[in-house]
Coordinates of C-alpha atoms in Angstrom, one line a residue:
Chain A
M202 CA 60.9 30.1 -108.9
R203 CA 61.6 33.5 -110.2
Y204 CA 58.8 36.1 -111.4
R205 CA 58.3 36.3 -114.9
P206 CA 55.3 38.3 -115.8
A207 CA 55.9 37.1 -119.7
L208 CA 54.8 33.4 -118.7
R209 CA 51.4 34.5 -116.9
P210 CA 49.5 34.5 -120.3
L211 CA 50.9 31.2 -121.1
I212 CA 49.9 29.6 -117.8
I213 CA 46.2 30.9 -118.1
S214 CA 46.1 29.7 -121.3
L215 CA 47.4 26.0 -120.6
V216 CA 45.1 26.2 -117.3
F217 CA 42.1 26.7 -119.3
L218 CA 43.2 24.1 -122.3
F219 CA 43.7 21.8 -119.2
V220 CA 40.3 22.3 -117.6
A221 CA 38.3 22.4 -120.9
L222 CA 39.4 19.5 -122.4
G223 CA 39.5 17.9 -118.9
S224 CA 35.7 18.3 -118.6
W225 CA 35.0 17.4 -122.1
E226 CA 36.9 14.2 -121.6
W227 CA 35.2 13.2 -118.1
S228 CA 31.9 14.5 -119.4
S229 CA 32.2 12.0 -122.7
Q230 CA 32.8 9.1 -120.6
P231 CA 30.7 6.0 -121.2
P232 CA 29.0 5.0 -118.0
K233 CA 30.9 1.8 -116.2
A234 CA 28.9 -1.7 -116.6
T235 CA 27.5 -2.5 -113.2
E236 CA 27.1 -6.4 -114.4
A237 CA 28.7 -8.8 -117.0
L238 CA 27.8 -7.7 -120.6
S239 CA 25.2 -9.8 -122.2
E240 CA 26.7 -11.5 -125.6
Y241 CA 24.4 -8.9 -127.5
E242 CA 26.2 -5.8 -125.7
L243 CA 29.3 -7.5 -126.0
L244 CA 28.5 -7.8 -130.2
M245 CA 27.4 -4.1 -130.0
G246 CA 31.0 -2.9 -127.7
G247 CA 29.6 -2.2 -124.6
A248 CA 26.5 -1.4 -122.6
E249 CA 25.9 1.9 -124.0
Q250 CA 22.5 2.6 -125.9
E251 CA 23.1 6.2 -126.4
A252 CA 26.0 7.4 -129.1
R253 CA 28.3 10.0 -127.4
V254 CA 30.7 13.1 -128.6
P255 CA 34.1 11.2 -128.7
P256 CA 36.6 12.7 -125.8
P257 CA 39.4 14.4 -127.0
S258 CA 41.8 11.6 -126.1
A259 CA 39.9 9.8 -128.9
V260 CA 40.3 12.8 -131.1
I261 CA 44.2 13.4 -130.7
I262 CA 44.9 9.8 -131.2
H263 CA 42.9 9.8 -134.6
A264 CA 44.3 13.4 -135.4
F265 CA 48.1 11.4 -134.8
N266 CA 46.9 8.5 -137.0
E267 CA 45.7 11.1 -140.0
L268 CA 48.5 13.6 -139.7
S269 CA 51.0 10.8 -139.9
D270 CA 49.6 10.2 -143.6
P271 CA 48.0 13.2 -144.5
F272 CA 48.3 12.7 -148.5
Y273 CA 46.6 8.8 -148.6
D274 CA 44.2 8.6 -151.8
A275 CA 41.7 5.2 -151.1
G276 CA 39.0 6.3 -153.3
P277 CA 36.5 9.0 -153.1
N278 CA 35.0 8.5 -149.7
D279 CA 38.5 8.0 -148.4
K280 CA 41.2 10.5 -148.8
G281 CA 43.6 12.1 -146.6
I282 CA 43.2 15.1 -144.9
G283 CA 45.9 16.8 -146.3
I284 CA 44.4 16.0 -149.9
Q285 CA 40.8 17.3 -148.7
L286 CA 42.6 20.6 -147.4
A287 CA 44.5 21.3 -150.6
Y288 CA 41.4 20.9 -152.8
S289 CA 40.0 23.8 -150.4
L290 CA 43.1 25.7 -150.4
Y291 CA 43.4 25.5 -154.2
R292 CA 39.6 26.8 -154.6
V293 CA 39.7 29.4 -152.1
L294 CA 43.3 30.9 -153.8
T295 CA 41.9 31.0 -156.9
G296 CA 38.8 32.6 -156.3
F297 CA 40.4 34.8 -154.0
L298 CA 43.4 35.8 -156.7
L299 CA 41.0 35.9 -158.9
A300 CA 39.1 38.6 -156.9
A301 CA 42.0 40.7 -156.1
L302 CA 43.0 40.7 -159.8
I303 CA 39.7 42.5 -160.5
A304 CA 39.0 44.2 -157.0
I305 CA 42.2 46.2 -156.5
P306 CA 42.4 47.7 -159.8
C307 CA 38.5 48.5 -159.8
G308 CA 38.8 49.8 -156.4
F309 CA 41.9 52.0 -157.3
V310 CA 39.3 53.7 -160.3
I311 CA 36.3 53.9 -157.7
G312 CA 38.8 55.6 -154.9
M313 CA 40.7 58.2 -157.6
F314 CA 37.1 59.4 -158.9
P315 CA 34.5 60.5 -156.7
V316 CA 32.1 60.4 -160.1
M317 CA 33.2 56.6 -160.0
H318 CA 32.3 56.2 -156.3
K319 CA 29.1 57.7 -156.7
A320 CA 28.3 55.7 -159.6
M321 CA 29.3 52.6 -158.5
N322 CA 28.5 52.8 -155.0
P323 CA 24.8 51.4 -155.2
Y324 CA 25.5 48.2 -157.0
V325 CA 28.5 47.5 -154.5
Q326 CA 25.9 48.2 -151.6
I327 CA 23.2 45.9 -153.1
L328 CA 25.4 43.1 -154.1
K329 CA 27.5 43.3 -151.2
P330 CA 25.1 41.6 -148.4
I331 CA 23.9 39.1 -150.4
S332 CA 25.0 35.6 -148.8
P333 CA 27.7 34.0 -151.2
L334 CA 26.1 30.6 -151.4
A335 CA 22.9 32.5 -152.7
W336 CA 24.9 32.6 -155.8
M337 CA 25.3 28.8 -156.1
P338 CA 22.3 27.5 -158.3
L339 CA 22.9 30.1 -160.4
A340 CA 26.5 29.5 -161.0
L341 CA 25.7 25.9 -161.1
F342 CA 23.8 26.8 -164.1
I343 CA 25.2 29.0 -166.0
I344 CA 29.0 27.6 -165.4
K345 CA 27.8 24.0 -165.5
D346 CA 30.4 23.0 -163.5
S347 CA 30.6 22.4 -160.0
E348 CA 34.1 23.1 -159.5
A349 CA 34.4 26.0 -161.2
S350 CA 30.9 27.6 -159.4
A351 CA 32.8 26.8 -156.3
I352 CA 35.6 28.7 -157.2
F353 CA 33.2 31.4 -158.3
V354 CA 31.3 31.6 -154.9
I355 CA 34.7 32.3 -153.5
F356 CA 35.4 34.8 -156.3
I357 CA 32.1 36.7 -155.4
C358 CA 32.6 36.8 -151.7
S359 CA 36.3 38.0 -152.0
I360 CA 35.4 40.5 -153.8
W361 CA 33.7 42.8 -151.8
P362 CA 35.9 43.7 -148.8
M363 CA 39.1 44.2 -151.0
L364 CA 37.2 46.6 -153.2
I365 CA 35.5 49.1 -150.6
N366 CA 39.4 48.7 -148.8
T367 CA 41.0 49.8 -151.9
A368 CA 38.7 52.3 -152.7
F369 CA 38.6 53.7 -149.3
G370 CA 42.3 53.5 -148.9
V371 CA 42.9 55.4 -152.1
A372 CA 40.4 57.9 -151.6
N373 CA 42.0 59.2 -148.4
V374 CA 45.4 59.2 -149.5
R375 CA 46.9 62.2 -147.7
K376 CA 46.5 65.3 -150.0
D377 CA 50.2 66.5 -149.0
W378 CA 51.7 63.3 -150.7
I379 CA 49.6 63.6 -153.8
N380 CA 50.7 67.5 -153.8
V381 CA 54.1 66.3 -153.8
A382 CA 53.7 63.9 -156.8
R383 CA 52.0 66.8 -158.8
T384 CA 55.1 69.2 -157.8
H385 CA 57.4 66.5 -158.9
E386 CA 55.6 66.5 -162.2
L387 CA 55.0 62.7 -162.0
S388 CA 52.7 60.9 -164.6
D389 CA 49.1 59.7 -163.4
M390 CA 50.7 56.1 -163.6
R391 CA 54.0 57.0 -161.3
T392 CA 51.7 58.6 -159.1
A393 CA 49.4 55.6 -158.8
F394 CA 52.4 53.0 -158.2
T395 CA 54.7 55.3 -156.3
V396 CA 52.7 57.3 -154.3
I397 CA 49.0 56.0 -154.1
L398 CA 50.1 52.3 -153.9
P399 CA 52.5 52.3 -151.1
A400 CA 49.9 54.7 -149.3
A401 CA 47.0 52.6 -149.4
A402 CA 48.8 49.7 -149.4
P403 CA 48.1 48.8 -145.7
T404 CA 44.2 49.4 -146.4
I405 CA 44.6 47.3 -148.9
L406 CA 46.2 44.5 -147.3
T407 CA 43.3 44.8 -144.5
G408 CA 40.4 44.3 -147.2
M409 CA 42.7 41.1 -148.2
R410 CA 42.6 39.5 -144.9
I411 CA 39.0 40.3 -144.3
S412 CA 38.1 38.9 -147.8
I413 CA 40.4 35.7 -147.0
G414 CA 38.9 35.1 -143.7
I415 CA 35.4 35.4 -145.5
A416 CA 36.7 33.1 -148.3
W417 CA 37.7 30.2 -146.0
L418 CA 34.4 30.5 -143.9
V419 CA 32.5 29.9 -147.2
I420 CA 34.4 27.4 -149.0
V421 CA 33.4 24.8 -146.3
A422 CA 29.8 25.4 -146.6
A423 CA 30.3 25.6 -150.7
E424 CA 31.5 22.3 -150.7
M425 CA 29.2 20.7 -148.6
L426 CA 26.6 21.8 -151.2
V427 CA 28.9 21.3 -154.1
G428 CA 30.4 17.9 -152.9
G429 CA 33.2 15.5 -154.1
T430 CA 36.2 16.7 -152.5
G431 CA 38.0 19.2 -150.1
I432 CA 37.3 19.9 -146.4
G433 CA 33.8 20.9 -146.5
Y434 CA 32.5 17.8 -148.4
Y435 CA 35.1 15.8 -145.8
V436 CA 33.2 17.4 -142.7
W437 CA 29.6 16.4 -144.0
N438 CA 30.9 13.1 -145.4
E439 CA 32.4 11.8 -142.1
W440 CA 29.1 12.9 -140.6
N441 CA 27.4 10.9 -142.9
N442 CA 29.7 7.8 -142.1
L443 CA 28.8 8.7 -138.6
D444 CA 32.7 9.3 -137.6
L445 CA 32.5 12.2 -135.1
T446 CA 36.1 11.8 -134.5
S447 CA 36.8 12.8 -137.9
V448 CA 34.4 15.5 -138.0
I449 CA 35.8 17.3 -134.8
F450 CA 39.3 16.6 -136.0
A451 CA 38.2 18.4 -139.1
I452 CA 36.8 21.1 -137.3
M453 CA 40.4 21.9 -135.7
M454 CA 42.1 21.3 -138.9
I455 CA 39.7 24.1 -140.7
G456 CA 40.9 26.4 -137.5
I457 CA 44.0 25.6 -137.8
V458 CA 44.7 26.5 -141.6
G459 CA 42.4 29.6 -141.5
M460 CA 44.6 31.0 -138.5
M461 CA 47.6 30.2 -141.0
L462 CA 46.0 32.3 -144.1
D463 CA 45.5 35.2 -141.7
L464 CA 49.0 35.1 -140.3
I465 CA 50.6 34.9 -143.7
L466 CA 48.3 38.1 -145.1
S467 CA 49.0 40.0 -141.9
S468 CA 52.9 39.2 -141.9
V469 CA 52.7 40.9 -146.0
S470 CA 50.5 43.7 -144.2
R471 CA 53.4 44.4 -141.6
W472 CA 55.8 44.7 -144.5
V473 CA 53.7 47.3 -146.1
A474 CA 52.9 49.3 -143.0
Y475 CA 54.5 52.5 -142.4
E476 CA 53.9 55.1 -139.5
E477 CA 53.0 58.7 -139.9
Chain B
M227 CA 57.0 100.7 -162.9
T228 CA 58.6 99.1 -165.5
K229 CA 61.0 97.0 -163.7
K230 CA 61.4 93.6 -165.3
Y231 CA 60.6 90.9 -162.8
Y232 CA 61.8 87.5 -162.4
V233 CA 58.1 86.4 -161.2
K234 CA 55.4 88.8 -162.1
V235 CA 51.9 88.3 -160.0
E236 CA 49.6 90.1 -161.5
N237 CA 46.0 91.1 -160.4
L238 CA 45.2 87.7 -158.3
V239 CA 41.9 87.0 -157.2
K240 CA 40.8 84.1 -155.1
K241 CA 37.2 83.3 -154.5
Y242 CA 35.5 80.5 -152.5
P243 CA 31.8 79.5 -152.4
A244 CA 30.7 80.6 -148.9
S245 CA 29.2 78.1 -147.1
G246 CA 25.0 78.4 -147.1
K247 CA 25.3 81.3 -149.8
N248 CA 25.2 81.4 -153.2
E249 CA 27.6 84.2 -153.6
L250 CA 31.2 83.8 -153.5
L251 CA 33.3 85.1 -150.7
T252 CA 36.4 87.0 -151.9
V253 CA 39.8 85.8 -150.0
F254 CA 41.9 88.2 -151.4
E255 CA 41.8 90.4 -154.4
N256 CA 44.0 92.8 -156.5
C257 CA 47.4 90.9 -155.2
S258 CA 50.3 92.3 -157.6
F259 CA 53.6 91.8 -157.2
G260 CA 57.1 90.7 -158.5
I261 CA 60.1 88.8 -157.6
E262 CA 63.4 89.4 -158.8
K263 CA 65.8 86.5 -159.4
G264 CA 68.0 85.2 -156.9
E265 CA 65.6 87.2 -154.3
F266 CA 64.2 86.1 -150.6
V267 CA 60.7 87.3 -150.3
C268 CA 58.8 86.7 -147.4
I269 CA 54.8 87.4 -147.2
I270 CA 53.5 88.1 -143.4
G271 CA 49.6 88.2 -142.9
H272 CA 47.0 86.9 -140.3
S273 CA 45.3 83.8 -140.7
G274 CA 42.8 83.6 -143.3
C275 CA 44.4 86.3 -145.6
G276 CA 44.9 83.7 -147.9
K277 CA 48.8 83.6 -147.9
S278 CA 48.8 80.0 -148.8
T279 CA 46.5 80.3 -151.0
I280 CA 48.8 82.7 -153.1
L281 CA 51.8 80.3 -152.8
N282 CA 49.5 77.4 -154.2
I283 CA 48.6 79.1 -157.4
L284 CA 52.2 79.9 -157.4
A285 CA 53.1 76.4 -157.2
G286 CA 50.4 75.7 -159.9
L287 CA 48.8 73.6 -157.0
D288 CA 45.5 75.9 -156.9
R289 CA 44.0 78.3 -159.9
A290 CA 43.4 81.5 -159.2
T291 CA 39.7 83.0 -159.9
E292 CA 41.1 85.9 -161.9
G293 CA 45.1 87.2 -162.6
N294 CA 48.0 85.4 -164.0
I295 CA 51.1 84.6 -162.9
F296 CA 54.3 84.9 -164.9
M297 CA 57.4 82.9 -164.2
N298 CA 60.3 83.9 -166.7
G299 CA 58.1 85.2 -169.3
K300 CA 55.9 82.2 -169.3
E301 CA 52.4 81.8 -167.6
V302 CA 52.0 79.4 -164.4
L303 CA 49.0 77.0 -165.1
G304 CA 50.0 73.8 -163.2
P305 CA 52.7 72.2 -160.8
S306 CA 56.1 72.1 -162.3
L307 CA 59.3 70.7 -161.2
E308 CA 60.7 74.6 -162.0
R309 CA 59.0 75.3 -158.5
G310 CA 59.6 73.1 -155.5
V311 CA 57.6 73.6 -152.7
V312 CA 58.5 73.0 -149.1
F313 CA 55.1 72.4 -147.2
Q314 CA 54.5 73.2 -143.4
N315 CA 53.8 69.8 -142.3
Y316 CA 57.0 68.2 -144.2
S317 CA 55.0 66.1 -146.8
L318 CA 57.3 63.6 -146.5
L319 CA 56.4 59.9 -147.6
P320 CA 56.5 58.2 -144.7
W321 CA 57.3 54.7 -146.5
L322 CA 60.6 55.9 -147.4
S323 CA 63.9 56.1 -145.6
T324 CA 65.3 59.8 -145.6
L325 CA 67.5 59.2 -148.5
K326 CA 64.5 57.4 -150.6
N327 CA 62.6 61.0 -149.8
V328 CA 65.2 63.0 -151.3
T329 CA 66.1 60.3 -154.3
F330 CA 62.4 60.8 -155.0
G331 CA 62.7 64.6 -156.1
V332 CA 66.0 64.0 -157.8
R333 CA 65.2 61.3 -159.8
A334 CA 61.7 62.9 -161.0
R335 CA 64.1 66.0 -161.7
F336 CA 66.7 64.3 -163.6
P337 CA 65.3 61.1 -165.0
Q338 CA 68.3 60.5 -167.4
W339 CA 70.8 59.9 -164.3
N340 CA 71.9 56.6 -163.5
K341 CA 71.3 55.5 -159.7
A342 CA 74.9 56.1 -158.2
K343 CA 74.8 59.8 -159.8
V344 CA 71.3 60.3 -158.1
I345 CA 72.2 59.0 -154.8
E346 CA 75.6 61.5 -154.8
H347 CA 73.5 64.3 -155.8
S348 CA 70.7 63.8 -153.0
M349 CA 73.5 62.8 -150.3
K350 CA 75.5 66.0 -151.5
Y351 CA 71.9 67.9 -150.2
L352 CA 71.6 66.0 -147.1
E353 CA 75.1 66.6 -145.9
L354 CA 74.1 70.5 -146.3
V355 CA 71.5 70.1 -144.0
G356 CA 73.8 67.8 -141.6
L357 CA 71.7 64.8 -142.2
T358 CA 74.0 61.9 -143.3
E359 CA 73.9 60.3 -140.2
A360 CA 70.0 59.6 -140.2
V361 CA 69.7 58.7 -144.3
D362 CA 68.2 55.1 -143.4
R363 CA 65.5 56.1 -141.1
K364 CA 62.0 56.6 -141.8
P365 CA 60.4 60.1 -141.4
A366 CA 58.4 58.8 -138.2
E367 CA 61.8 58.1 -136.7
L368 CA 63.1 61.9 -137.3
S369 CA 62.2 65.0 -135.1
G370 CA 60.0 67.5 -136.2
G371 CA 63.4 69.5 -137.3
M372 CA 64.7 66.7 -138.9
R373 CA 62.0 66.3 -141.1
Q374 CA 62.0 69.6 -142.0
R375 CA 65.6 69.4 -142.9
V376 CA 65.1 66.2 -145.1
S377 CA 61.9 68.1 -147.1
I378 CA 64.5 71.1 -147.4
A379 CA 66.9 68.9 -148.7
R380 CA 64.6 67.5 -150.9
S381 CA 63.1 70.7 -152.7
F382 CA 66.8 72.1 -153.0
A383 CA 68.1 69.0 -154.6
T384 CA 65.7 69.5 -157.5
Q385 CA 67.1 73.0 -157.8
P386 CA 64.2 74.5 -158.6
K387 CA 64.3 77.9 -160.2
L388 CA 61.7 78.9 -157.7
L389 CA 61.4 77.9 -154.1
L390 CA 58.3 78.2 -152.1
L391 CA 58.3 77.7 -148.4
D392 CA 54.6 77.2 -146.8
E393 CA 55.7 78.2 -143.2
P394 CA 58.0 75.7 -142.8
F395 CA 59.2 76.5 -139.4
G396 CA 55.5 76.8 -137.9
A397 CA 55.6 73.5 -136.1
L398 CA 59.2 73.8 -134.8
D399 CA 60.6 74.8 -131.0
A400 CA 62.0 78.1 -131.1
L401 CA 65.9 76.6 -130.8
T402 CA 65.4 74.0 -133.4
R403 CA 63.6 76.7 -135.5
G404 CA 66.7 79.2 -135.1
I405 CA 69.5 76.6 -136.3
I406 CA 67.7 75.1 -139.5
Q407 CA 66.8 79.3 -140.4
E408 CA 70.6 79.2 -140.4
E409 CA 71.4 76.2 -142.2
L410 CA 68.4 77.6 -145.0
I411 CA 70.6 80.7 -145.2
K412 CA 73.5 78.5 -145.7
V413 CA 72.0 76.6 -148.5
W414 CA 70.1 79.6 -150.1
G415 CA 73.6 81.4 -150.3
E416 CA 75.0 78.6 -151.6
T417 CA 72.5 78.1 -154.4
K418 CA 71.2 81.7 -154.7
Q419 CA 68.1 80.3 -155.7
T420 CA 64.9 83.1 -155.7
V421 CA 62.9 81.8 -152.5
F422 CA 59.3 83.1 -151.6
M423 CA 58.4 82.1 -148.1
I424 CA 55.3 82.3 -145.9
T425 CA 56.1 83.2 -142.0
H426 CA 54.2 84.2 -139.1
D427 CA 57.4 85.4 -137.6
V428 CA 58.9 88.9 -137.6
D429 CA 62.3 88.0 -136.7
E430 CA 62.2 85.4 -139.4
A431 CA 61.5 87.3 -141.9
I432 CA 63.8 90.0 -141.1
L433 CA 66.4 87.8 -140.7
L434 CA 66.0 85.8 -144.3
A435 CA 64.2 88.3 -146.6
D436 CA 65.4 90.2 -149.0
R437 CA 61.8 92.2 -149.3
I438 CA 59.0 91.4 -146.8
L439 CA 55.2 91.6 -148.3
L440 CA 52.6 92.3 -146.0
M441 CA 48.9 91.7 -146.5
T442 CA 45.9 93.1 -144.9
N443 CA 43.5 91.2 -143.1
G444 CA 40.8 88.7 -145.4
P445 CA 38.0 88.7 -146.7
F446 CA 39.3 91.2 -149.3
A447 CA 42.6 91.1 -148.4
R448 CA 45.3 92.8 -150.3
I449 CA 49.1 93.0 -150.5
A450 CA 49.8 96.3 -149.3
E451 CA 53.1 96.7 -148.6
S452 CA 56.7 95.4 -149.7
V453 CA 59.2 96.6 -147.2
K454 CA 62.6 96.1 -147.9
V455 CA 65.3 94.9 -145.2
S456 CA 68.4 97.1 -146.0
I457 CA 70.6 95.2 -143.9
P458 CA 73.6 93.8 -145.2
R459 CA 74.3 90.0 -145.6
P460 CA 75.8 87.8 -144.2
R461 CA 73.2 88.0 -141.4
D462 CA 73.1 85.8 -138.5
R463 CA 70.6 85.7 -135.5
T464 CA 72.9 87.0 -133.0
S465 CA 74.4 90.0 -135.0
V466 CA 70.9 90.9 -137.1
I467 CA 69.5 92.3 -133.8
H468 CA 72.1 94.8 -133.4
H469 CA 72.1 96.5 -136.7
P470 CA 70.5 100.0 -136.1
G471 CA 67.9 99.3 -138.8
F472 CA 66.6 96.0 -136.9
Y473 CA 64.0 97.7 -134.7
K474 CA 62.8 100.3 -137.4
I475 CA 61.9 97.5 -139.8
R476 CA 60.5 95.1 -136.9
N477 CA 58.3 98.3 -135.3
H478 CA 57.0 98.7 -138.6
L479 CA 56.3 95.5 -139.3
V480 CA 54.6 94.7 -135.9
D481 CA 52.6 98.0 -136.2
F482 CA 51.2 97.0 -139.6
L483 CA 50.2 93.4 -138.1
V484 CA 48.2 94.9 -134.9
S485 CA 46.7 97.6 -136.0
R486 CA 46.9 98.9 -139.8
S487 CA 46.3 95.2 -141.5
K488 CA 43.0 95.8 -139.6
E489 CA 42.5 99.5 -140.6
L490 CA 43.1 98.8 -144.5
T491 CA 40.4 97.0 -144.9
A492 CA 38.1 98.3 -142.1
S493 CA 38.5 102.0 -142.6
E494 CA 37.3 104.6 -145.4
A495 CA 40.8 106.0 -145.6
G496 CA 42.0 102.6 -145.5
R497 CA 40.3 101.1 -148.2
A498 CA 41.2 104.7 -150.1
E499 CA 44.6 104.0 -149.6
M500 CA 44.2 100.1 -151.0
Q501 CA 42.5 101.3 -154.1
E502 CA 45.4 103.4 -154.7
I503 CA 47.9 100.4 -154.6
A504 CA 45.4 98.5 -156.4
A505 CA 45.5 101.2 -159.2
A506 CA 49.3 101.3 -159.1
T507 CA 49.2 97.5 -159.6
H508 CA 52.0 96.7 -156.8
P509 CA 52.4 97.5 -153.5
K510 CA 53.4 100.3 -151.6
E511 CA 57.2 100.0 -151.5
L512 CA 59.0 100.9 -147.9
D513 CA 62.4 100.8 -146.6
P514 CA 62.4 101.8 -142.8
A515 CA 65.9 101.1 -142.2
A516 CA 67.1 103.1 -145.2
D517 CA 67.9 106.1 -142.5
S518 CA 70.7 103.7 -141.5
Q519 CA 72.4 103.6 -144.7
G520 CA 71.4 107.7 -145.0
Q521 CA 68.8 107.0 -147.7
H522 CA 65.0 108.3 -148.0
A523 CA 62.4 106.1 -146.0
V524 CA 60.1 105.8 -148.8
V525 CA 61.7 104.6 -152.5
S526 CA 59.2 105.4 -154.3
K527 CA 55.4 106.5 -153.4
V528 CA 52.4 105.2 -155.3
R529 CA 51.0 107.5 -158.0
S530 CA 47.7 107.2 -158.8
T531 CA 46.2 108.7 -161.7
I532 CA 42.8 107.1 -161.0
N533 CA 40.1 109.3 -159.2
V534 CA 39.7 107.3 -155.8
R535 CA 36.0 108.4 -155.7
N536 CA 35.0 106.6 -159.0
V537 CA 36.5 103.0 -157.5
K538 CA 34.2 102.0 -155.1

């Protein structure tokens, strides 16, 4: 076989997966029955008294079944994984876009005027470290709608990284580029759109990536609280159903969707990136 | 001195807040000079004497503490498309291609033009600096010399009435510098723009300039002398050094930079001489190569009517 260094990470990766899944599978096997099962044991499905984490083989089979029909809807307690993820994505994207709509223009103003930065910075610093879920009771009381409250929680957690990164990116646009705009007599608006925005775009996109990552983390917890629909509700509901196979499957799906959200934004940021 | 200048700088003063002190530090003061239309003027001085500040004030990017600048009879109060700037670090927008960097300037200058005309005009100037091959490349994919060519093309394409060059070749290697200097002469020869350029390179100044302004060391720097380069054009790098006047000018400039720039601010006699210049509101005019053309060395002596002792 020819030596191909590009394959090495793939091989190591596959070996790791095999070892991890193998040991998980091996450790989750129920003990073999040593004698014939009693009538009671037959009824209970085996000699085992102790509940176990389902093995990966069971999760994979379950995932295959779920993913072959992801959008079925058989009542509030039994919806396909696709529907649940779609609810969560809808909330995350709505909250995130609303936050972007406010954070990016505000970040622009804070970044362009040092006086605004000084004036607003204390509030940002106090509001930023608040866990977004701490807003939940207040949101429920004021908005009186659990759906909108979940979106508000996403909104409030997405806003800070975008606001801070936009302000930082705008404030640190190279003076030379601003001078180029000034010597070309560009209006403030045109300077903002043709010089400052493209110059700060990579930093703004970094803020958006951080925001959407946090939003996806928070939505699971928010939906566990709010209930009804969504992947967070699904995880908690399957825990109440004692269906750990579904819980593990949902965990995997949360990871995959989160990764995809990040991949989308990282491809956008490649598009606006520039080299100095 | 009643000469009508196109650009007139009168008693320019710049003071900066010094760190840890209450009073202001004077970088330069009593800077007065003029530039004629179509003239190529270089300014030389040691680092810290405020050359770049003067250029930025001319560009409208910085404000003088005292003094005025007039261009074509109008006071310079802010940046304008009438004054193009080529910055030392090129200042190209890195997210735009070579062509887009030039059209950026052209579109700002001629907003009424359609797209085709903007591109045609931009390409003409990119051609002048020999960059037609690289129009789609981003600045990061260009060498330093090519980037500076783009920057030069951008500022010439906007056809400013005054072109300000802030040490445009400072970051380039000697070979590239020589080539771009000749391109600059070529473009300048075709457009006959008025140019004000900062340089550290004495040979570069003699090659390019009609007149060279010499600054003393800062703080309290002044523009002491205005040296005429009476070497006929067209000049080029290889032949200019054989002109009989070349070394006379060069020696004068080097002597100024090495010893006199310091003495004029440090010694009593030097300060007195500077006071005369300040009172005359124009630098001392010299023509070291005049002998080579059979003229007198000093074109006009500074005549002062103010008693030197009264002006401390």
